[in-house]
Amino acid sequence: MSGLGVQPKLIIHGGAGSSLKSKGGLESVRRSLHAVLEAVYPLLRDGATAEAAVIQGCRLLEDDPRFNAGTGSVLQSDGQIRMSASLMNGSQQRFSGVINVSRVQNPILLADFLQNSPDHVLSDIGALELLRELNLPTYDPLTEIRLQEWMLERQGNFSKEMAGVVAERELVEESAGRGTIGVVALDREGRLAAGTSTGGKGFERIGRVSDSATPAGNYATMQAAISCTGIGEDIIDECLAARIVVRVTDGMPLQAAFEKSFKEAAQNQRDFGAIGIDATGAISWGKTCEVLLAAYHDGTEIGDVLEWADGNLVGGTHPS
Ligand code: GLY
């Protein structure tokens, strides 16, 4: 806490999965994530709400073709892009989202609109109708690299479990990753929010529903906010975001809630990562996979966990 209220905190992710094999790939992901923190943290410092900061962070990450959300989303088995996104306002404990929406630049903006609508979660046709109602321009999020990735996978009859975690030309032939983007923020008034957006696993069956627009993948209360990334089926089976948030809401410190939840997840051989912030300003992250592409601003400095390899399932910072 400071004389001006709560010190804002911000953590973001650009997916999780297998290690980025090239150092160049890692450095370009680091530059992208740090640029988003540098653009969004000042908004929080100047008094923006956690919800506004989360929306802006998600928009920037959706617009970065490197990440699997918005522009640069992966293709499903039929060669189409269908995206999912959700927003949770912790102070109002209100979830909203869109599932399998096409032809929109920023799915998070649809989730934002649905926060104040009687219907909070829309799927494909409903989301498309909303797009028209809001007069949002039709947009094609396809990139050449994702198309190449899909064509390569088609030759292999879609045997990969998921598409590459980030889109880099030299990484197209790397092993499976798990892409999604997410943003969690604590604002000066102590309000929390979380947002998550994804193009899905990539190469999935038509109609498959991602965790990202469910409370398993994105959840917040007044006490904690969490965004997940990884294999959506595993995240749903653990109900990960809601599980961690409920533990904190029941009185467990954030780091302890991450430790307990990730220990259980490892025992169940899950494949995912998560980021979170609690109302005290603690920031936590966790992964059962090789790498979590996450970075944070703790109010003093930017840090990231791109090269985190200490063997622990979770890490974090505590407010000073
Ligand atoms: N976590 C993204 C997905 O499985 O769709």
Short mmCIF file of C-alpha atoms and ligand atoms in Angstrom, two decimals:
data_model
loop_
_atom_site.label_atom_id
_atom_site.label_comp_id
_atom_site.label_asym_id
_atom_site.label_seq_id
_atom_site.Cartn_x
_atom_site.Cartn_y
_atom_site.Cartn_z
CA MET A 1 0.00 0.00 0.00
CA SER A 2 1.11 3.60 -0.57
CA GLY A 3 -0.34 6.99 0.43
CA LEU A 4 -2.06 7.09 -2.96
CA GLY A 5 -3.85 3.79 -2.40
CA VAL A 6 -2.77 0.39 -3.62
CA GLN A 7 0.35 -0.02 -5.74
CA PRO A 8 -0.90 -1.38 -9.09
CA LYS A 9 0.39 -4.76 -10.33
CA LEU A 10 0.29 -6.32 -13.75
CA ILE A 11 1.16 -9.75 -15.12
CA ILE A 12 0.69 -11.00 -18.68
CA HIS A 13 1.33 -14.19 -20.62
CA GLY A 14 1.74 -15.16 -24.25
CA GLY A 15 1.23 -18.90 -23.83
CA ALA A 16 3.02 -21.90 -22.39
CA GLY A 17 4.43 -25.13 -23.72
CA SER A 18 7.68 -26.56 -24.99
CA SER A 19 10.87 -24.47 -24.81
CA LEU A 20 11.53 -21.99 -27.57
CA LYS A 21 14.57 -23.59 -29.10
CA SER A 22 16.05 -20.50 -30.71
CA LYS A 23 17.45 -17.70 -28.58
CA GLY A 24 16.16 -15.24 -31.23
CA GLY A 25 12.60 -16.51 -30.70
CA LEU A 26 12.93 -16.04 -26.95
CA GLU A 27 14.30 -12.52 -27.25
CA SER A 28 11.55 -11.45 -29.64
CA VAL A 29 8.88 -12.83 -27.29
CA ARG A 30 10.58 -10.97 -24.41
CA ARG A 31 10.53 -7.72 -26.41
CA SER A 32 6.84 -8.18 -27.23
CA LEU A 33 5.81 -8.93 -23.64
CA HIS A 34 7.89 -6.10 -22.15
CA ALA A 35 6.47 -3.63 -24.70
CA VAL A 36 2.94 -4.52 -23.58
CA LEU A 37 3.86 -4.00 -19.91
CA GLU A 38 5.49 -0.67 -20.80
CA ALA A 39 2.31 0.43 -22.59
CA VAL A 40 -0.22 -0.80 -20.02
CA TYR A 41 1.41 -0.30 -16.60
CA PRO A 42 1.41 3.53 -16.92
CA LEU A 43 -2.38 3.39 -17.46
CA LEU A 44 -2.77 1.65 -14.12
CA ARG A 45 -0.37 4.08 -12.45
CA ASP A 46 -2.46 6.98 -13.85
CA GLY A 47 -5.66 5.57 -12.37
CA ALA A 48 -7.11 3.28 -15.06
CA THR A 49 -9.33 0.49 -13.75
CA ALA A 50 -7.97 -3.05 -13.65
CA GLU A 51 -10.64 -3.97 -16.21
CA ALA A 52 -9.55 -1.21 -18.65
CA ALA A 53 -5.90 -2.23 -18.28
CA VAL A 54 -6.76 -5.89 -18.91
CA ILE A 55 -8.74 -5.00 -22.05
CA GLN A 56 -5.92 -2.84 -23.41
CA GLY A 57 -3.28 -5.49 -22.59
CA CYS A 58 -5.35 -8.19 -24.31
CA ARG A 59 -5.87 -5.98 -27.38
CA LEU A 60 -2.13 -5.41 -27.74
CA LEU A 61 -1.37 -9.11 -27.34
CA GLU A 62 -4.17 -10.06 -29.75
CA ASP A 63 -2.69 -7.63 -32.31
CA ASP A 64 0.80 -9.18 -32.04
CA PRO A 65 0.94 -11.88 -34.75
CA ARG A 66 3.49 -13.82 -32.71
CA PHE A 67 0.86 -14.97 -30.22
CA ASN A 68 -2.05 -17.36 -30.70
CA ALA A 69 -4.94 -14.92 -30.20
CA GLY A 70 -6.50 -12.38 -32.54
CA THR A 71 -4.07 -11.79 -35.42
CA GLY A 72 -1.86 -14.87 -35.66
CA SER A 73 -4.47 -17.27 -34.28
CA VAL A 74 -3.96 -20.92 -35.20
CA LEU A 75 -6.22 -22.73 -37.67
CA GLN A 76 -8.62 -25.50 -36.73
CA SER A 77 -8.70 -28.85 -38.55
CA ASP A 78 -10.96 -27.46 -41.30
CA GLY A 79 -8.57 -24.57 -41.98
CA GLN A 80 -10.78 -21.95 -40.28
CA ILE A 81 -9.87 -19.62 -37.40
CA ARG A 82 -12.28 -19.60 -34.47
CA MET A 83 -11.28 -17.53 -31.44
CA SER A 84 -12.43 -17.41 -27.84
CA ALA A 85 -11.94 -14.71 -25.21
CA SER A 86 -13.21 -13.79 -21.79
CA LEU A 87 -13.08 -10.98 -19.28
CA MET A 88 -13.72 -11.22 -15.55
CA ASN A 89 -14.26 -8.18 -13.40
CA GLY A 90 -13.22 -9.22 -9.88
CA SER A 91 -15.00 -6.46 -7.93
CA GLN A 92 -18.31 -7.25 -9.59
CA GLN A 93 -17.43 -10.96 -9.85
CA ARG A 94 -18.79 -10.90 -13.38
CA PHE A 95 -17.63 -13.18 -16.20
CA SER A 96 -18.28 -12.51 -19.90
CA GLY A 97 -16.94 -14.06 -23.07
CA VAL A 98 -17.22 -15.25 -26.65
CA ILE A 99 -16.63 -18.78 -27.90
CA ASN A 100 -15.46 -19.71 -31.41
CA VAL A 101 -15.90 -16.31 -33.02
CA SER A 102 -14.49 -15.54 -36.48
CA ARG A 103 -13.57 -12.47 -38.50
CA VAL A 104 -12.97 -10.05 -35.64
CA GLN A 105 -9.72 -8.27 -34.81
CA ASN A 106 -10.15 -8.17 -31.03
CA PRO A 107 -12.40 -10.82 -29.47
CA ILE A 108 -11.73 -9.24 -26.04
CA LEU A 109 -13.82 -6.22 -27.14
CA LEU A 110 -16.84 -8.48 -27.57
CA ALA A 111 -16.26 -9.87 -24.07
CA ASP A 112 -16.00 -6.29 -22.81
CA PHE A 113 -19.36 -5.38 -24.37
CA LEU A 114 -20.99 -8.47 -22.84
CA GLN A 115 -19.98 -7.38 -19.31
CA ASN A 116 -22.93 -4.99 -19.42
CA SER A 117 -25.37 -7.09 -21.40
CA PRO A 118 -28.04 -9.44 -19.96
CA ASP A 119 -26.35 -12.31 -21.87
CA HIS A 120 -22.75 -12.72 -20.72
CA VAL A 121 -21.39 -15.53 -22.92
CA LEU A 122 -22.08 -15.92 -26.64
CA SER A 123 -20.93 -18.60 -29.05
CA ASP A 124 -20.26 -18.59 -32.82
CA ILE A 125 -23.42 -17.30 -34.55
CA GLY A 126 -24.44 -15.16 -31.60
CA ALA A 127 -20.98 -13.62 -31.42
CA LEU A 128 -21.08 -12.94 -35.17
CA GLU A 129 -24.45 -11.19 -34.76
CA LEU A 130 -22.99 -9.06 -31.98
CA LEU A 131 -20.07 -8.16 -34.24
CA ARG A 132 -22.55 -6.87 -36.80
CA GLU A 133 -24.63 -5.02 -34.19
CA LEU A 134 -21.55 -3.24 -32.88
CA ASN A 135 -20.53 -2.33 -36.43
CA LEU A 136 -17.08 -3.76 -35.89
CA PRO A 137 -15.31 -4.16 -39.24
CA THR A 138 -14.85 -7.66 -40.64
CA TYR A 139 -11.23 -8.69 -40.12
CA ASP A 140 -9.15 -11.68 -41.25
CA PRO A 141 -6.72 -12.69 -38.46
CA LEU A 142 -4.90 -15.23 -40.66
CA THR A 143 -1.11 -14.92 -41.00
CA GLU A 144 1.12 -16.60 -43.56
CA ILE A 145 3.09 -18.45 -40.85
CA ARG A 146 -0.05 -19.97 -39.32
CA LEU A 147 -1.24 -21.03 -42.77
CA GLN A 148 2.12 -22.74 -43.42
CA GLU A 149 1.91 -24.44 -40.02
CA TRP A 150 -1.56 -25.78 -40.85
CA MET A 151 -0.46 -26.99 -44.29
CA LEU A 152 2.51 -28.79 -42.75
CA GLU A 153 0.22 -30.41 -40.19
CA ARG A 154 -2.28 -31.42 -42.88
CA GLN A 155 0.49 -33.45 -44.50
CA GLY A 156 0.92 -35.22 -41.13
CA ASN A 157 -2.87 -35.68 -40.81
CA PHE A 158 -3.03 -33.34 -37.77
CA SER A 159 -1.14 -35.67 -35.44
CA LYS A 160 0.14 -32.79 -33.23
CA GLU A 161 -1.70 -32.22 -29.98
CA MET A 162 -1.49 -28.44 -30.38
CA ALA A 163 -0.10 -25.76 -32.68
CA GLY A 164 3.12 -23.85 -31.96
CA VAL A 165 3.06 -21.65 -28.89
CA VAL A 166 4.34 -18.65 -30.85
CA ALA A 167 4.45 -18.02 -34.58
CA GLU A 168 8.06 -17.62 -35.71
CA ARG A 169 9.14 -18.66 -39.16
CA GLU A 170 12.02 -20.72 -37.79
CA LEU A 171 9.75 -22.34 -35.20
CA VAL A 172 7.08 -23.70 -37.53
CA GLU A 173 8.59 -27.15 -37.44
CA GLU A 174 9.25 -27.19 -33.69
CA SER A 175 7.41 -29.52 -31.35
CA ALA A 176 3.99 -28.73 -29.92
CA GLY A 177 3.32 -25.67 -27.79
CA ARG A 178 0.28 -24.19 -26.17
CA GLY A 179 -0.66 -20.65 -27.18
CA THR A 180 -3.06 -18.22 -25.54
CA ILE A 181 -2.68 -14.72 -24.19
CA GLY A 182 -3.70 -13.44 -20.78
CA VAL A 183 -3.59 -10.32 -18.62
CA VAL A 184 -4.22 -9.92 -14.88
CA ALA A 185 -4.23 -6.52 -13.16
CA LEU A 186 -4.66 -4.90 -9.73
CA ASP A 187 -5.53 -1.19 -9.90
CA ARG A 188 -4.98 1.73 -7.51
CA GLU A 189 -8.37 1.18 -5.90
CA GLY A 190 -7.52 -2.46 -5.17
CA ARG A 191 -9.78 -3.86 -7.90
CA LEU A 192 -8.75 -7.01 -9.76
CA ALA A 193 -9.54 -8.20 -13.30
CA ALA A 194 -8.44 -10.99 -15.63
CA GLY A 195 -8.69 -11.47 -19.39
CA THR A 196 -7.75 -14.40 -21.62
CA SER A 197 -7.92 -14.81 -25.40
CA THR A 198 -6.97 -17.64 -27.75
CA GLY A 199 -7.21 -19.14 -31.20
CA GLY A 200 -7.59 -22.52 -29.48
CA LYS A 201 -5.30 -25.54 -29.57
CA GLY A 202 -4.93 -25.51 -33.34
CA PHE A 203 -6.00 -28.37 -35.65
CA GLU A 204 -8.93 -29.19 -33.35
CA ARG A 205 -12.28 -30.67 -34.34
CA ILE A 206 -14.96 -28.13 -35.35
CA GLY A 207 -17.04 -27.11 -32.36
CA ARG A 208 -14.37 -27.81 -29.76
CA VAL A 209 -14.70 -25.34 -26.86
CA SER A 210 -11.56 -23.79 -25.35
CA ASP A 211 -11.05 -23.23 -21.62
CA SER A 212 -10.21 -19.56 -22.28
CA ALA A 213 -13.83 -18.43 -22.31
CA THR A 214 -14.78 -20.47 -19.23
CA PRO A 215 -14.17 -19.83 -15.51
CA ALA A 216 -11.69 -22.73 -15.60
CA GLY A 217 -9.35 -20.64 -17.75
CA ASN A 218 -10.12 -17.13 -16.51
CA TYR A 219 -11.59 -16.15 -13.16
CA ALA A 220 -11.53 -13.35 -10.58
CA THR A 221 -13.13 -12.18 -7.35
CA MET A 222 -12.28 -9.25 -5.06
CA GLN A 223 -9.53 -11.43 -3.58
CA ALA A 224 -7.67 -12.88 -6.58
CA ALA A 225 -7.59 -12.99 -10.40
CA ILE A 226 -6.13 -15.75 -12.60
CA SER A 227 -5.53 -16.38 -16.31
CA CYS A 228 -4.50 -19.82 -17.62
CA THR A 229 -2.76 -21.14 -20.71
CA GLY A 230 -2.04 -24.63 -21.97
CA ILE A 231 -4.10 -27.63 -22.95
CA GLY A 232 -7.68 -26.47 -22.44
CA GLU A 233 -8.97 -29.93 -21.62
CA ASP A 234 -6.44 -30.20 -18.74
CA ILE A 235 -7.32 -26.71 -17.49
CA ILE A 236 -11.03 -27.58 -17.50
CA ASP A 237 -10.42 -30.93 -15.75
CA GLU A 238 -8.63 -29.09 -12.91
CA CYS A 239 -10.99 -26.07 -13.12
CA LEU A 240 -7.71 -24.28 -12.55
CA ALA A 241 -8.48 -20.54 -12.46
CA ALA A 242 -11.59 -20.92 -10.29
CA ARG A 243 -9.81 -23.50 -8.08
CA ILE A 244 -6.96 -21.09 -7.26
CA VAL A 245 -9.27 -18.10 -6.82
CA VAL A 246 -11.64 -19.97 -4.50
CA ARG A 247 -8.70 -21.12 -2.37
CA VAL A 248 -7.52 -17.52 -2.00
CA THR A 249 -11.07 -16.28 -1.38
CA ASP A 250 -11.32 -18.87 1.43
CA GLY A 251 -8.20 -17.38 3.06
CA MET A 252 -5.21 -19.18 1.54
CA PRO A 253 -2.28 -16.94 0.46
CA LEU A 254 -1.96 -16.75 -3.34
CA GLN A 255 1.42 -18.48 -3.45
CA ALA A 256 0.14 -21.35 -1.29
CA ALA A 257 -2.96 -21.68 -3.49
CA PHE A 258 -0.71 -21.92 -6.57
CA GLU A 259 1.53 -24.47 -4.85
CA LYS A 260 -1.36 -26.72 -3.81
CA SER A 261 -3.12 -26.46 -7.18
CA PHE A 262 0.04 -27.09 -9.23
CA LYS A 263 1.10 -30.01 -7.01
CA GLU A 264 -2.29 -31.62 -7.67
CA ALA A 265 -1.99 -30.80 -11.38
CA ALA A 266 1.46 -32.38 -11.63
CA GLN A 267 0.13 -35.52 -9.91
CA ASN A 268 -2.62 -35.61 -12.53
CA GLN A 269 -0.05 -35.09 -15.32
CA ARG A 270 -1.64 -31.89 -16.56
CA ASP A 271 -0.03 -29.67 -19.16
CA PHE A 272 -0.54 -25.94 -18.55
CA GLY A 273 0.48 -22.71 -16.86
CA ALA A 274 -1.23 -19.86 -15.01
CA ILE A 275 -0.60 -16.32 -13.79
CA GLY A 276 -2.33 -14.45 -10.95
CA ILE A 277 -2.48 -11.50 -8.58
CA ASP A 278 -4.24 -11.20 -5.21
CA ALA A 279 -5.71 -8.23 -3.39
CA THR A 280 -2.56 -7.81 -1.24
CA GLY A 281 -0.51 -7.26 -4.42
CA ALA A 282 1.20 -10.67 -4.48
CA ILE A 283 1.95 -11.91 -7.99
CA SER A 284 2.25 -15.66 -8.73
CA TRP A 285 2.86 -17.91 -11.69
CA GLY A 286 2.97 -21.66 -12.15
CA LYS A 287 3.56 -24.28 -14.84
CA THR A 288 3.58 -28.02 -15.29
CA CYS A 289 4.94 -27.63 -18.85
CA GLU A 290 8.46 -26.65 -19.91
CA VAL A 291 8.04 -22.94 -20.43
CA LEU A 292 5.62 -20.19 -19.45
CA LEU A 293 5.86 -17.01 -21.54
CA ALA A 294 4.95 -14.59 -18.74
CA ALA A 295 6.18 -11.16 -17.68
CA TYR A 296 5.12 -8.78 -14.92
CA HIS A 297 5.40 -5.25 -13.56
CA ASP A 298 5.52 -5.20 -9.76
CA GLY A 299 5.32 -1.41 -9.44
CA THR A 300 9.07 -0.99 -9.35
CA GLU A 301 10.39 -3.00 -12.25
CA ILE A 302 9.59 -5.37 -15.08
CA GLY A 303 10.51 -9.03 -14.68
CA ASP A 304 9.83 -12.16 -16.70
CA VAL A 305 9.90 -15.92 -16.30
CA LEU A 306 10.90 -16.86 -19.85
CA GLU A 307 14.07 -18.60 -18.69
CA TRP A 308 12.70 -19.89 -15.39
CA ALA A 309 14.09 -23.37 -14.88
CA ASP A 310 14.66 -23.84 -11.13
CA GLY A 311 12.60 -27.03 -11.02
CA ASN A 312 9.82 -25.46 -8.93
CA LEU A 313 6.24 -25.64 -10.12
CA VAL A 314 5.44 -22.11 -8.94
CA GLY A 315 7.12 -18.74 -8.39
CA GLY A 316 6.09 -15.27 -7.34
CA THR A 317 6.72 -11.85 -5.85
CA HIS A 318 5.37 -10.44 -2.61
CA PRO A 319 4.42 -6.82 -1.97
CA SER A 320 7.15 -4.88 -0.09
N1 GLY B 1 -5.85 -22.94 -23.64
C1 GLY B 1 -6.26 -22.76 -24.96
C2 GLY B 1 -7.04 -23.87 -25.48
O1 GLY B 1 -6.84 -25.02 -25.11
O2 GLY B 1 -7.89 -23.64 -26.28
#
